[in-house]
Coordinates of C-alpha atoms in Angstrom, one line a residue:
Chain A
M1 CA -20.1 -30.6 27.2
I2 CA -23.7 -29.9 26.2
N3 CA -25.0 -32.9 28.1
S4 CA -23.1 -32.0 31.2
V5 CA -24.5 -28.5 31.0
R6 CA -28.0 -29.8 30.6
N7 CA -27.7 -32.2 33.5
T8 CA -26.4 -29.3 35.7
V9 CA -29.2 -27.0 34.7
L10 CA -31.8 -29.7 35.3
A11 CA -30.2 -30.5 38.7
V12 CA -30.5 -26.9 39.8
L13 CA -34.0 -26.5 38.4
N14 CA -35.2 -29.7 40.1
K15 CA -33.7 -28.9 43.4
N16 CA -37.1 -28.3 45.0
N17 CA -39.1 -29.8 42.2
Y18 CA -39.3 -26.4 40.6
G19 CA -39.9 -27.7 37.1
Y20 CA -38.7 -29.3 34.0
L21 CA -37.0 -27.9 30.9
S22 CA -37.9 -29.4 27.5
P23 CA -35.0 -30.2 25.1
Q24 CA -36.4 -27.7 22.6
D25 CA -36.4 -24.9 25.1
F26 CA -33.0 -26.0 26.4
N27 CA -31.6 -25.8 22.8
L28 CA -33.0 -22.3 22.4
Y29 CA -31.4 -21.1 25.6
C30 CA -28.2 -22.8 24.7
L31 CA -28.1 -20.7 21.5
Q32 CA -28.7 -17.5 23.4
A33 CA -26.2 -18.2 26.1
Q34 CA -23.5 -19.3 23.7
M35 CA -24.0 -16.2 21.5
D36 CA -23.9 -13.9 24.6
L37 CA -20.7 -15.4 25.8
F38 CA -19.2 -15.4 22.4
E39 CA -19.7 -11.7 22.0
D40 CA -18.4 -11.1 25.5
Y41 CA -15.0 -12.6 24.3
F42 CA -14.5 -9.6 22.0
Y43 CA -15.3 -7.0 24.7
N44 CA -13.1 -8.9 27.2
Y45 CA -10.4 -9.0 24.7
N46 CA -10.5 -5.2 24.2
N47 CA -10.6 -4.7 28.0
W48 CA -7.6 -6.8 28.5
I49 CA -5.7 -5.1 25.7
V50 CA -6.3 -1.8 27.4
R51 CA -5.0 -3.3 30.7
Q52 CA -2.0 -4.7 28.8
V53 CA -1.2 -1.2 27.4
Q54 CA -1.5 0.2 31.0
G55 CA 0.9 -2.4 32.2
T56 CA -1.5 -4.1 34.6
S57 CA -1.6 -7.5 33.0
G58 CA 1.0 -10.2 33.2
S59 CA 2.8 -12.6 30.9
G60 CA 3.2 -16.4 30.9
Y61 CA 0.2 -18.1 32.6
A62 CA -1.1 -14.6 33.4
D63 CA -1.3 -13.7 29.8
I64 CA -5.1 -13.4 29.6
V65 CA -5.0 -11.8 26.1
K66 CA -3.3 -14.8 24.7
G67 CA -6.0 -17.1 26.2
L68 CA -8.8 -15.0 24.8
E69 CA -7.1 -14.9 21.4
E70 CA -6.9 -18.7 21.4
V71 CA -10.6 -19.0 21.9
I72 CA -11.5 -16.5 19.3
D73 CA -9.1 -18.1 16.8
T74 CA -10.9 -21.4 17.1
F75 CA -13.7 -19.6 15.1
S76 CA -11.3 -18.4 12.4
V77 CA -12.0 -19.5 8.9
T78 CA -10.1 -18.8 5.6
A79 CA -12.2 -19.2 2.5
P80 CA -12.3 -17.8 -1.1
L81 CA -15.1 -15.4 -1.8
L82 CA -17.5 -15.9 -4.7
N83 CA -17.7 -13.3 -7.5
E84 CA -21.3 -13.6 -8.6
S85 CA -21.5 -10.3 -10.5
T86 CA -21.9 -10.3 -14.2
A87 CA -22.5 -6.6 -14.9
Q88 CA -19.4 -4.6 -15.8
L89 CA -20.2 -2.0 -13.2
N90 CA -20.2 -4.5 -10.3
R91 CA -17.7 -6.9 -11.6
S92 CA -15.4 -6.5 -8.6
D93 CA -18.2 -7.4 -6.1
Y94 CA -17.5 -10.5 -4.1
T95 CA -20.1 -12.1 -2.0
L96 CA -19.3 -12.1 1.7
P97 CA -19.1 -15.5 3.5
T98 CA -22.4 -17.2 4.0
F99 CA -23.4 -20.6 5.3
A100 CA -24.6 -21.7 1.9
L101 CA -21.3 -20.8 0.1
N102 CA -18.6 -21.1 2.7
G103 CA -20.1 -23.4 5.4
S104 CA -20.5 -20.7 8.0
D105 CA -21.7 -17.1 8.4
Y106 CA -19.2 -14.5 9.3
Y107 CA -19.2 -12.5 12.6
L108 CA -16.5 -10.2 11.5
L109 CA -14.1 -10.0 8.5
S110 CA -10.7 -10.2 9.9
K111 CA -8.9 -9.6 6.7
V112 CA -9.4 -9.9 3.0
L113 CA -6.5 -10.9 0.7
V114 CA -5.9 -10.7 -3.0
Y115 CA -3.6 -12.9 -5.2
Q116 CA -1.6 -10.4 -7.2
T117 CA -0.2 -12.6 -9.9
I118 CA -2.3 -14.6 -12.4
K119 CA -0.2 -17.3 -14.0
T120 CA -2.8 -18.5 -16.5
Q121 CA -6.5 -18.8 -17.1
G122 CA -8.7 -21.2 -19.1
T123 CA -11.7 -23.6 -19.2
N124 CA -11.4 -27.3 -18.4
T125 CA -12.2 -29.7 -21.2
G126 CA -12.2 -33.1 -19.4
T127 CA -12.8 -34.7 -16.1
S128 CA -11.3 -37.6 -14.1
G129 CA -13.1 -40.1 -12.0
G130 CA -12.1 -38.6 -8.7
G131 CA -12.8 -35.0 -9.8
N132 CA -9.3 -34.0 -8.7
R133 CA -7.8 -33.4 -12.1
L134 CA -7.8 -30.2 -14.1
T135 CA -7.7 -31.1 -17.7
D136 CA -7.5 -28.4 -20.4
A137 CA -6.6 -29.5 -23.9
N138 CA -5.7 -25.9 -24.8
A139 CA -3.4 -25.3 -21.8
T140 CA 0.3 -25.2 -21.6
F141 CA 0.8 -25.5 -17.8
I142 CA 4.5 -26.4 -17.8
T143 CA 5.3 -23.6 -20.3
N144 CA 3.4 -21.1 -18.1
G145 CA 5.4 -22.1 -15.1
I146 CA 2.6 -23.7 -13.1
A147 CA 4.2 -25.4 -10.1
V148 CA 3.2 -27.5 -7.1
G149 CA 1.6 -25.3 -4.5
D150 CA 0.0 -22.9 -7.0
I151 CA -3.7 -22.0 -6.3
V152 CA -6.4 -22.8 -8.8
G153 CA -9.6 -20.8 -8.3
F154 CA -12.9 -21.9 -9.8
V155 CA -16.6 -22.3 -9.1
S156 CA -17.7 -25.9 -8.6
P157 CA -20.7 -27.3 -10.5
A158 CA -22.7 -26.8 -7.3
G159 CA -21.9 -23.1 -7.4
L160 CA -19.4 -23.1 -4.5
P161 CA -16.2 -21.0 -4.7
I162 CA -13.2 -23.3 -4.6
N163 CA -9.5 -22.6 -4.2
A164 CA -7.5 -25.8 -4.7
V165 CA -3.8 -26.4 -4.4
V166 CA -1.8 -27.9 -7.3
E167 CA -0.4 -31.2 -6.0
V168 CA 1.1 -32.6 -9.2
V169 CA 1.9 -31.0 -12.6
V170 CA 1.1 -34.1 -14.7
S171 CA 1.6 -32.7 -18.1
E172 CA 1.2 -29.5 -20.2
T173 CA -2.6 -30.1 -20.1
V174 CA -3.3 -31.9 -16.9
L175 CA -2.9 -30.9 -13.2
E176 CA -3.7 -32.9 -10.2
L177 CA -5.4 -30.8 -7.5
E178 CA -6.2 -31.1 -3.8
T179 CA -9.9 -31.2 -4.5
T180 CA -12.7 -33.4 -5.8
F181 CA -15.0 -30.7 -7.2
L182 CA -13.9 -30.9 -10.8
T183 CA -16.7 -33.2 -11.9
A184 CA -17.9 -31.4 -15.0
T185 CA -16.4 -29.7 -18.0
G186 CA -16.7 -26.1 -19.0
I187 CA -15.5 -24.8 -15.7
D188 CA -13.5 -21.5 -15.9
Y189 CA -10.4 -21.5 -13.8
T190 CA -7.6 -19.1 -12.9
I191 CA -4.2 -20.1 -11.5
Y192 CA -2.5 -17.8 -9.0
D193 CA 1.0 -17.5 -7.6
P194 CA 0.5 -18.1 -3.9
S195 CA 3.6 -16.2 -2.9
K196 CA 2.2 -12.9 -4.3
I197 CA -0.5 -12.1 -1.9
K198 CA -1.6 -8.7 -0.5
E199 CA -4.0 -7.6 2.1
V200 CA -7.0 -5.6 0.9
E201 CA -7.7 -2.8 3.2
K202 CA -11.2 -2.0 4.4
V203 CA -12.2 1.6 3.7
T204 CA -15.3 3.4 4.7
H205 CA -17.8 4.6 2.1
Q206 CA -17.0 8.1 3.2
K207 CA -13.4 7.8 2.3
I208 CA -13.4 5.6 -0.8
T209 CA -14.3 8.3 -3.3
M210 CA -11.6 10.6 -2.1
L211 CA -9.2 7.7 -2.0
E212 CA -10.0 6.8 -5.6
N213 CA -9.2 10.4 -6.6
S214 CA -6.0 10.6 -4.6
L215 CA -2.8 10.6 -6.7
L216 CA -0.7 9.1 -3.9
T217 CA -3.1 6.7 -2.2
K218 CA -5.4 5.5 -5.1
P219 CA -6.0 1.8 -4.6
T220 CA -3.8 -0.3 -6.8
L221 CA -3.0 -4.0 -7.1
T222 CA -0.1 -3.4 -4.7
Y223 CA -2.4 -1.5 -2.2
P224 CA -5.9 -2.6 -2.9
S225 CA -9.0 -1.6 -0.9
Y226 CA -12.6 -2.7 -0.4
T227 CA -15.8 -1.3 0.8
Q228 CA -18.5 -3.4 2.4
N229 CA -22.1 -3.6 1.5
A230 CA -25.0 -5.7 2.9
A231 CA -23.8 -9.0 1.3
S232 CA -20.8 -8.2 -0.7
A233 CA -17.4 -6.5 -0.7
K234 CA -16.5 -4.2 -3.6
I235 CA -12.8 -4.4 -4.4
Y236 CA -10.7 -1.5 -5.7
P237 CA -9.2 -1.3 -8.2
I238 CA -12.1 -2.9 -10.1
T239 CA -9.7 -4.7 -12.3
I240 CA -9.6 -7.3 -9.6
Y241 CA -12.6 -9.6 -10.4
N242 CA -11.3 -13.1 -11.1
Q243 CA -12.8 -16.1 -9.4
G244 CA -10.6 -17.2 -6.5
Q245 CA -8.5 -14.1 -6.6
I246 CA -10.1 -12.8 -3.3
I247 CA -9.9 -14.9 -0.1
S248 CA -11.0 -13.8 3.3
Q249 CA -10.0 -14.8 6.8
Y250 CA -13.0 -14.2 9.1
I251 CA -14.4 -15.1 12.5
R252 CA -17.5 -17.2 12.0
Y253 CA -20.5 -17.4 14.3
P254 CA -20.5 -20.5 16.5
F255 CA -22.8 -23.2 15.2
A256 CA -26.2 -23.4 17.1
P257 CA -25.9 -26.0 19.9
N258 CA -28.3 -28.9 19.5
W259 CA -28.8 -31.4 22.3
T260 CA -30.1 -34.4 20.3
Y261 CA -32.0 -37.2 22.0
L262 CA -33.9 -40.5 21.6
E263 CA -37.6 -40.4 22.4
T264 CA -38.7 -42.8 25.1
S265 CA -42.3 -43.4 26.1
G266 CA -43.2 -41.8 29.4
Q267 CA -39.6 -41.3 30.4
D268 CA -36.9 -38.6 30.1
P269 CA -35.4 -38.3 26.6
I270 CA -32.0 -40.0 26.3
F271 CA -29.0 -38.1 25.0
N272 CA -28.0 -39.2 21.5
P273 CA -24.6 -37.7 20.4
S274 CA -24.7 -39.9 17.3
D275 CA -27.5 -38.0 15.7
P276 CA -26.3 -36.2 12.5
L277 CA -27.9 -33.0 13.8
Y278 CA -25.9 -33.1 17.1
Q279 CA -23.9 -30.0 17.8
N280 CA -21.9 -29.4 21.0
F281 CA -21.1 -26.0 22.4
E282 CA -18.0 -24.6 20.6
L283 CA -16.8 -22.5 23.6
P284 CA -14.1 -24.0 25.8
Q285 CA -14.8 -26.3 28.7
S286 CA -14.0 -23.5 31.1
D287 CA -17.1 -21.7 30.0
E288 CA -19.4 -24.3 31.3
P289 CA -20.3 -22.5 34.6
N290 CA -21.1 -19.4 32.6
L291 CA -23.3 -21.3 30.2
V292 CA -25.1 -22.9 33.1
A293 CA -25.7 -19.6 34.8
K294 CA -26.9 -18.0 31.5
I295 CA -29.3 -20.9 30.7
L296 CA -30.6 -20.9 34.3
Q297 CA -31.6 -17.2 34.0
Y298 CA -33.7 -18.0 30.9
A299 CA -35.1 -21.2 32.5
G300 CA -35.8 -19.4 35.8
V301 CA -37.9 -16.9 33.9
E302 CA -39.7 -19.7 32.1
I303 CA -40.8 -21.5 35.3
R304 CA -41.4 -18.2 37.0
E305 CA -38.9 -18.9 39.8
G306 CA -37.2 -15.7 40.9
D307 CA -34.7 -17.6 43.1
V308 CA -33.2 -19.4 40.1
V309 CA -32.8 -16.2 38.2
T310 CA -31.2 -14.4 41.2
F311 CA -28.9 -17.4 41.9
A312 CA -27.8 -17.5 38.3
Q313 CA -27.3 -13.7 38.1
S314 CA -25.2 -13.8 41.3
E315 CA -23.1 -16.7 39.9
E316 CA -22.5 -14.8 36.7
A317 CA -21.6 -11.6 38.6
L318 CA -19.2 -13.5 40.8
D319 CA -17.5 -15.0 37.8
T320 CA -17.2 -11.6 36.1
Q321 CA -15.7 -10.2 39.2
E322 CA -13.1 -13.0 39.3
T323 CA -12.1 -12.8 35.7
S324 CA -11.8 -9.1 35.2
Chain B
M1 CA 14.6 -5.4 -2.5
A2 CA 14.2 -9.1 -2.1
Y3 CA 17.1 -11.4 -1.4
I4 CA 17.9 -13.1 -4.7
N5 CA 20.6 -15.5 -5.9
Q6 CA 23.6 -14.3 -7.9
Y7 CA 22.3 -15.8 -11.2
Q8 CA 19.0 -13.9 -10.8
Y9 CA 21.0 -10.7 -9.9
Y10 CA 23.3 -10.8 -12.8
T11 CA 21.1 -12.2 -15.5
N12 CA 17.5 -11.7 -14.2
N13 CA 17.1 -15.5 -14.7
N14 CA 18.2 -15.0 -18.3
T15 CA 15.1 -13.0 -19.1
N16 CA 14.9 -9.5 -20.5
P17 CA 15.8 -7.0 -19.3
N18 CA 19.0 -8.7 -18.0
D19 CA 20.0 -5.7 -15.9
A20 CA 16.7 -5.4 -14.0
N21 CA 18.3 -6.3 -10.7
W22 CA 21.6 -4.6 -11.0
G23 CA 22.2 -2.3 -8.0
S24 CA 18.8 -3.2 -6.5
Y25 CA 20.3 -4.1 -3.1
Q26 CA 21.0 -0.5 -2.4
Y27 CA 17.2 0.1 -2.2
I28 CA 14.3 -0.8 0.0
S29 CA 10.9 -0.9 -1.8
L30 CA 7.9 1.1 -0.8
E31 CA 6.1 -2.1 -0.2
D32 CA 8.6 -3.1 2.4
I33 CA 8.5 0.3 4.0
V34 CA 4.7 0.3 4.4
N35 CA 4.6 -3.3 5.4
N36 CA 7.4 -2.9 8.0
F37 CA 5.8 0.2 9.5
M38 CA 2.4 -1.5 9.9
L39 CA 4.1 -4.5 11.4
I40 CA 6.5 -3.0 13.8
Y41 CA 5.5 0.5 14.6
Q42 CA 1.7 0.2 14.6
G43 CA -0.2 -1.8 17.2
N44 CA -1.8 -2.0 20.6
M45 CA 1.4 -1.6 22.4
E46 CA 3.0 1.0 20.1
L47 CA 2.9 4.8 19.9
V48 CA 0.5 4.7 17.0
N49 CA -2.5 2.5 16.7
N50 CA -5.6 2.1 14.6
L51 CA -4.0 3.3 11.5
N52 CA -5.3 2.9 8.0
R53 CA -2.7 1.6 5.6
Y54 CA -3.4 4.3 3.2
Q55 CA -2.3 6.9 5.8
V56 CA 1.1 5.2 6.1
L57 CA 1.3 4.9 2.4
F58 CA 0.6 8.6 2.0
H59 CA 3.3 9.7 4.5
A60 CA 5.8 7.2 3.1
K61 CA 5.3 8.6 -0.4
R62 CA 5.5 12.1 0.8
G63 CA 8.7 11.4 2.7
I64 CA 10.2 9.8 -0.4
Q65 CA 9.2 12.7 -2.5
E66 CA 10.8 15.2 -0.1
L67 CA 14.0 13.1 0.0
N68 CA 14.2 13.0 -3.8
Y69 CA 14.1 16.8 -4.0
D70 CA 17.4 17.2 -2.4
A71 CA 18.9 14.7 0.1
L72 CA 18.9 11.6 -2.0
K73 CA 21.0 13.0 -4.9
E74 CA 19.2 10.6 -7.2
I75 CA 20.0 12.6 -10.3
K76 CA 18.4 11.6 -13.6
V77 CA 20.1 12.5 -16.9
L78 CA 18.4 12.9 -20.3
Q79 CA 20.0 13.8 -23.6
L80 CA 17.9 15.2 -26.4
D81 CA 18.4 17.5 -29.4
I82 CA 16.4 20.7 -29.1
D83 CA 13.7 21.2 -31.7
S84 CA 13.4 23.8 -34.4
N85 CA 11.9 26.3 -32.0
Y86 CA 15.0 25.9 -29.8
R87 CA 13.0 24.1 -27.1
F88 CA 13.7 21.2 -24.9
V89 CA 10.5 19.6 -23.6
L90 CA 10.9 18.7 -19.9
P91 CA 10.8 15.0 -19.1
S92 CA 7.5 13.6 -17.9
D93 CA 8.9 13.1 -14.3
F94 CA 10.7 16.4 -14.1
V95 CA 10.5 18.3 -10.8
N96 CA 13.5 20.5 -10.8
W97 CA 16.7 20.9 -12.8
V98 CA 20.3 20.5 -11.5
R99 CA 22.4 21.3 -14.6
V100 CA 21.9 21.9 -18.3
S101 CA 24.8 21.1 -20.6
Q102 CA 25.6 21.2 -24.2
W103 CA 27.0 18.1 -25.8
K104 CA 29.5 19.2 -28.4
D105 CA 32.6 17.6 -29.9
G106 CA 32.5 14.8 -27.3
L107 CA 32.6 17.3 -24.4
L108 CA 29.9 18.5 -22.0
Y109 CA 29.8 22.3 -21.7
P110 CA 27.7 23.5 -18.7
L111 CA 25.3 26.1 -19.9
T112 CA 24.3 29.3 -18.1
E113 CA 20.7 30.2 -17.2
N114 CA 19.9 33.5 -18.8
I115 CA 19.2 36.1 -16.1
Q116 CA 16.7 37.7 -18.5
T117 CA 13.6 36.1 -19.9
N118 CA 13.7 34.7 -23.4
F119 CA 10.0 33.8 -23.7
S120 CA 6.8 35.6 -23.3
D121 CA 3.1 35.4 -23.8
S122 CA 1.4 38.0 -26.0
Y123 CA -2.0 39.4 -27.0
L124 CA -2.9 40.8 -30.4
Q125 CA -3.3 44.6 -30.6
D126 CA -4.4 47.1 -33.2
N127 CA -2.3 50.0 -34.2
Q128 CA -3.7 52.0 -31.3
A129 CA -2.4 49.3 -28.9
N130 CA -6.0 48.2 -28.2
L131 CA -6.4 44.5 -27.3
L132 CA -8.4 42.4 -29.8
F133 CA -11.0 39.9 -28.7
D134 CA -13.0 37.1 -30.4
Q135 CA -16.8 36.9 -30.3
N136 CA -16.7 35.0 -27.0
G137 CA -14.8 37.8 -25.3
N138 CA -11.5 36.0 -25.2
V139 CA -8.4 38.0 -26.1
L140 CA -6.7 37.0 -29.3
R141 CA -3.1 35.7 -29.2
P142 CA -0.4 35.5 -31.8
Q143 CA 1.4 32.2 -32.3
D144 CA 4.6 33.7 -30.9
S145 CA 5.4 36.8 -29.0
Q146 CA 8.1 39.1 -30.4
V147 CA 10.5 37.9 -27.7
D148 CA 9.9 34.3 -28.8
L149 CA 10.1 35.1 -32.5
A150 CA 13.4 37.0 -32.1
R151 CA 14.8 34.1 -30.2
I152 CA 13.7 31.5 -32.7
Q153 CA 14.7 33.5 -35.7
G154 CA 18.1 34.3 -34.2
S155 CA 17.6 38.1 -34.3
A156 CA 17.5 38.5 -30.6
K157 CA 20.6 40.1 -29.1
S158 CA 22.3 38.7 -26.0
I159 CA 23.8 40.3 -23.0
Y160 CA 26.1 37.3 -22.9
L161 CA 29.3 37.3 -24.7
N162 CA 28.3 34.8 -27.3
A163 CA 27.4 35.0 -31.0
G164 CA 24.2 36.9 -30.1
S165 CA 26.1 39.7 -28.3
P166 CA 25.9 43.2 -29.9
F167 CA 29.6 43.4 -29.5
D168 CA 30.3 40.1 -31.3
G169 CA 32.7 40.8 -34.1
Q170 CA 33.9 44.1 -32.9
E171 CA 37.6 44.9 -33.3
G172 CA 39.9 44.6 -30.5
Y173 CA 43.6 44.4 -29.7
C174 CA 45.5 41.3 -29.0
V175 CA 48.3 41.9 -26.5
D176 CA 50.3 39.0 -25.2
G177 CA 47.6 36.6 -26.2
C178 CA 44.8 38.6 -24.4
W179 CA 42.1 40.5 -26.2
Y180 CA 41.3 44.1 -25.3
F181 CA 38.4 46.2 -26.5
D182 CA 37.8 49.9 -26.5
Y183 CA 34.8 50.5 -24.4
Q184 CA 31.8 48.3 -24.2
I185 CA 33.3 45.1 -23.0
G186 CA 35.0 45.8 -19.8
A187 CA 37.5 48.3 -20.8
R188 CA 35.8 51.1 -18.9
F189 CA 33.9 49.3 -16.1
G190 CA 35.5 45.9 -16.0
L191 CA 34.2 42.7 -17.3
N192 CA 30.8 41.6 -16.1
T193 CA 31.8 38.0 -15.3
E194 CA 28.1 37.0 -14.8
T195 CA 27.5 37.3 -18.5
A196 CA 30.9 36.4 -19.7
N197 CA 30.0 33.1 -21.3
S198 CA 30.1 32.3 -25.0
N199 CA 27.8 29.3 -24.9
P200 CA 24.1 29.4 -25.7
T201 CA 21.9 30.3 -22.8
F202 CA 18.6 29.0 -21.6
K203 CA 15.6 29.9 -19.5
I204 CA 13.0 27.4 -18.2
D205 CA 9.4 28.0 -18.8
K206 CA 8.0 25.8 -16.1
K207 CA 4.4 26.3 -16.8
A208 CA 4.8 25.5 -20.5
G209 CA 7.1 22.6 -19.6
V210 CA 10.0 23.6 -21.9
I211 CA 13.5 24.9 -21.7
N212 CA 13.9 27.7 -24.2
F213 CA 17.4 28.1 -25.6
S214 CA 19.0 31.0 -27.3
S215 CA 19.5 30.3 -31.0
T216 CA 23.2 31.0 -30.6
G217 CA 25.2 28.4 -32.5
G218 CA 22.1 26.8 -34.1
P219 CA 20.4 23.6 -32.9
I220 CA 22.3 21.8 -30.2
S221 CA 22.3 18.5 -28.3
V222 CA 21.4 19.1 -24.7
V223 CA 22.0 17.0 -21.6
L224 CA 19.6 17.7 -18.8
E225 CA 20.4 16.6 -15.2
Y226 CA 17.3 16.8 -13.1
V227 CA 15.5 15.5 -10.1
S228 CA 12.2 13.7 -9.9
D229 CA 10.0 12.8 -7.0
G230 CA 10.7 9.1 -7.0
M231 CA 7.1 8.1 -7.6
E232 CA 8.0 6.1 -10.8
N233 CA 5.1 7.4 -12.8
G234 CA 2.6 6.0 -10.2
D235 CA 3.9 2.4 -10.3
D236 CA 3.8 1.7 -6.6
A237 CA 5.7 -1.6 -7.1
S238 CA 8.7 0.3 -8.5
V239 CA 9.0 3.0 -5.9
S240 CA 12.1 2.5 -3.7
L241 CA 14.4 4.3 -1.3
N242 CA 18.1 4.1 -0.6
K243 CA 18.6 1.9 2.5
L244 CA 20.6 4.6 4.2
F245 CA 17.3 6.4 4.6
E246 CA 15.3 3.5 5.8
E247 CA 15.3 4.3 9.5
Y248 CA 14.7 8.0 8.7
I249 CA 11.6 7.2 6.6
Y250 CA 10.1 5.2 9.5
A251 CA 10.8 8.1 11.8
Y252 CA 9.3 10.5 9.3
I253 CA 6.1 8.5 9.0
R254 CA 5.8 8.2 12.8
Y255 CA 6.4 11.9 13.3
S256 CA 3.9 12.8 10.6
I257 CA 1.2 10.7 12.1
L258 CA 1.8 11.7 15.7
N259 CA 2.0 15.4 14.7
G260 CA -1.4 15.2 13.1
R261 CA -3.1 13.2 15.8
L262 CA -5.5 14.6 18.4
G263 CA -4.5 14.2 22.0
V264 CA -0.8 13.2 21.6
S265 CA 1.4 14.8 24.3
E266 CA 3.6 17.5 22.9
Y267 CA 6.7 15.9 24.4
I268 CA 6.0 12.7 22.4
V269 CA 5.6 14.8 19.2
N270 CA 8.9 16.6 20.0
R271 CA 10.7 13.4 20.6
A272 CA 9.5 12.1 17.2
R273 CA 10.5 15.3 15.5
K274 CA 14.0 15.2 17.0
D275 CA 14.3 11.6 16.1
K276 CA 13.4 12.3 12.5
S277 CA 15.7 15.3 12.2
S278 CA 18.8 13.5 13.6
L279 CA 18.2 10.5 11.5
L280 CA 18.0 12.7 8.4
R281 CA 21.3 14.3 9.4
N282 CA 22.9 10.9 9.9
A283 CA 21.6 9.6 6.6
K284 CA 22.9 12.6 4.7
L285 CA 26.3 12.2 6.2
R286 CA 26.4 8.5 5.3
L287 CA 25.2 9.3 1.7
S288 CA 27.9 12.0 1.3
N289 CA 30.3 9.1 1.6
I290 CA 33.2 11.1 3.1
H291 CA 36.1 8.7 3.6
P292 CA 39.9 9.0 3.7
G293 CA 40.4 7.9 0.1
R294 CA 38.2 10.7 -1.2
L295 CA 39.7 13.3 1.1
L296 CA 43.2 12.3 0.1
M297 CA 42.5 12.9 -3.6
N298 CA 41.1 16.4 -2.7
L299 CA 44.0 17.3 -0.4
R300 CA 46.5 16.3 -3.0
G301 CA 45.6 19.5 -4.8
Q302 CA 46.1 21.8 -1.9
D303 CA 49.7 22.7 -2.6
K304 CA 49.2 23.2 -6.3
W305 CA 50.0 26.8 -7.3
I306 CA 47.2 28.4 -9.4
K307 CA 48.6 31.0 -11.6

């Protein structure tokens, strides 16, 4: 879609030989436009929910809320959170999703979950060629009731939080996992029962102290809570601190679009979608007109052409009018 | 509780305690109640929205507590021997008592609560009746008050017709198998049936957390029937509620939330209140378990002549 958007933008800009938009500038405007539209989805979602409550939205093909949910859900990620804290006081602090740890930054935390039942814990003592075997000479996996489908939480040698599913219980001391990250020994692991999982409720800093002191609603393993700080979530009760015990389902930011190209001497750059840095828009195809309109506004300012900005704004306003 | 197979129900998968699941199907867990409410009754298209789970948890627990006080009839029973001070320490989950009985000779004898106190606090006084204080200005107290001491030592007299009664052992006349006494016991004014009980009596000192017994008859074995609040000593995973009250507890939570919310129309609050009240009535009727078999047994006694 990104090439199609670029061609359209250039076509509009060059209508009267107004000017040219460099790939670098185009990529910058793409990022802005995509982020703007991405945020609009959440506001639109809320507006349509209100209309749904008021009974002025339809069902079936007229179910706008469903369509918006589908788009937002394409950005949904479920990943374990890393517990980096070593101090006793902060031992239940889990690092919020980051690009470095989880492959994407979070836009909003949809829910945080905790595994309630720990089946066993230990440290691996051997590795396999594929890095998919958990070997612990001191373990008694079968005796401890470890079964296929159980979750093994650990931190990979590269420092990434990994929750892997048990695929085969090979023996009392060996498990085969759905991962390839067990490439070193001395890795601490914890195995959880996947059927015992609870949602951790977000609580404001204003409420958490009172909640902790409340006899009836004090956070427990059955009803855990968390507060959010700049880069971490503090889980209550603080007895929840094991690696892999906390997972989060979050909405990530869209990846920055990148129109990659091949340099040509004296001619326009040629689109190259094979470049490893290539990144298409992540919004649906139906957003192409909106993306074009947004980018044209930025480009119109760049080439100091008011007509382009006005045209783009009127296009956007028309679209908003049609879809709300 | 969760759906489990028969083997798990009867033997707990052959692990201790084997009886862990017996009767569990009568109950719904607190976890289920909170989860169901959040799932079904809270949301964009529901009466209540934007709730914190702890709010629902609070109201659910409060509702269960209230039900445990009377409607549920979940009576707990504890048997203990009273100590040398003729005290029965209240159970850790005690909220209110239902009945106190003496276990004697294989029978349960319901005991009477003394209409007079049998315990007291006391301060030390000099022979001029002045209070005595320590260097910090706190009043000095004896180990036992005279009331307590008399009860423990067995020197206290009783207004009940038991071994502590001042009339115990007085001569009377046996006529046709009935005993008659000259004056004090009923001959002049009639028998005071309220105190006509020969068993030991008790009085509950709620603040001290003990039941104080009269020393009549020496140390006894006591069976206490009491109600708790159903909170299972703070173990949320063990808190449960009889299924007959399931719909009521949802209505109770809904009403409690709507009643405390700003801007909710009064008719909606009223509807929720009526809903809650009628469901409580229905649940109580169901729990009372009135059915023909039970009524028949009661009615069989209606023509019995009581002499």
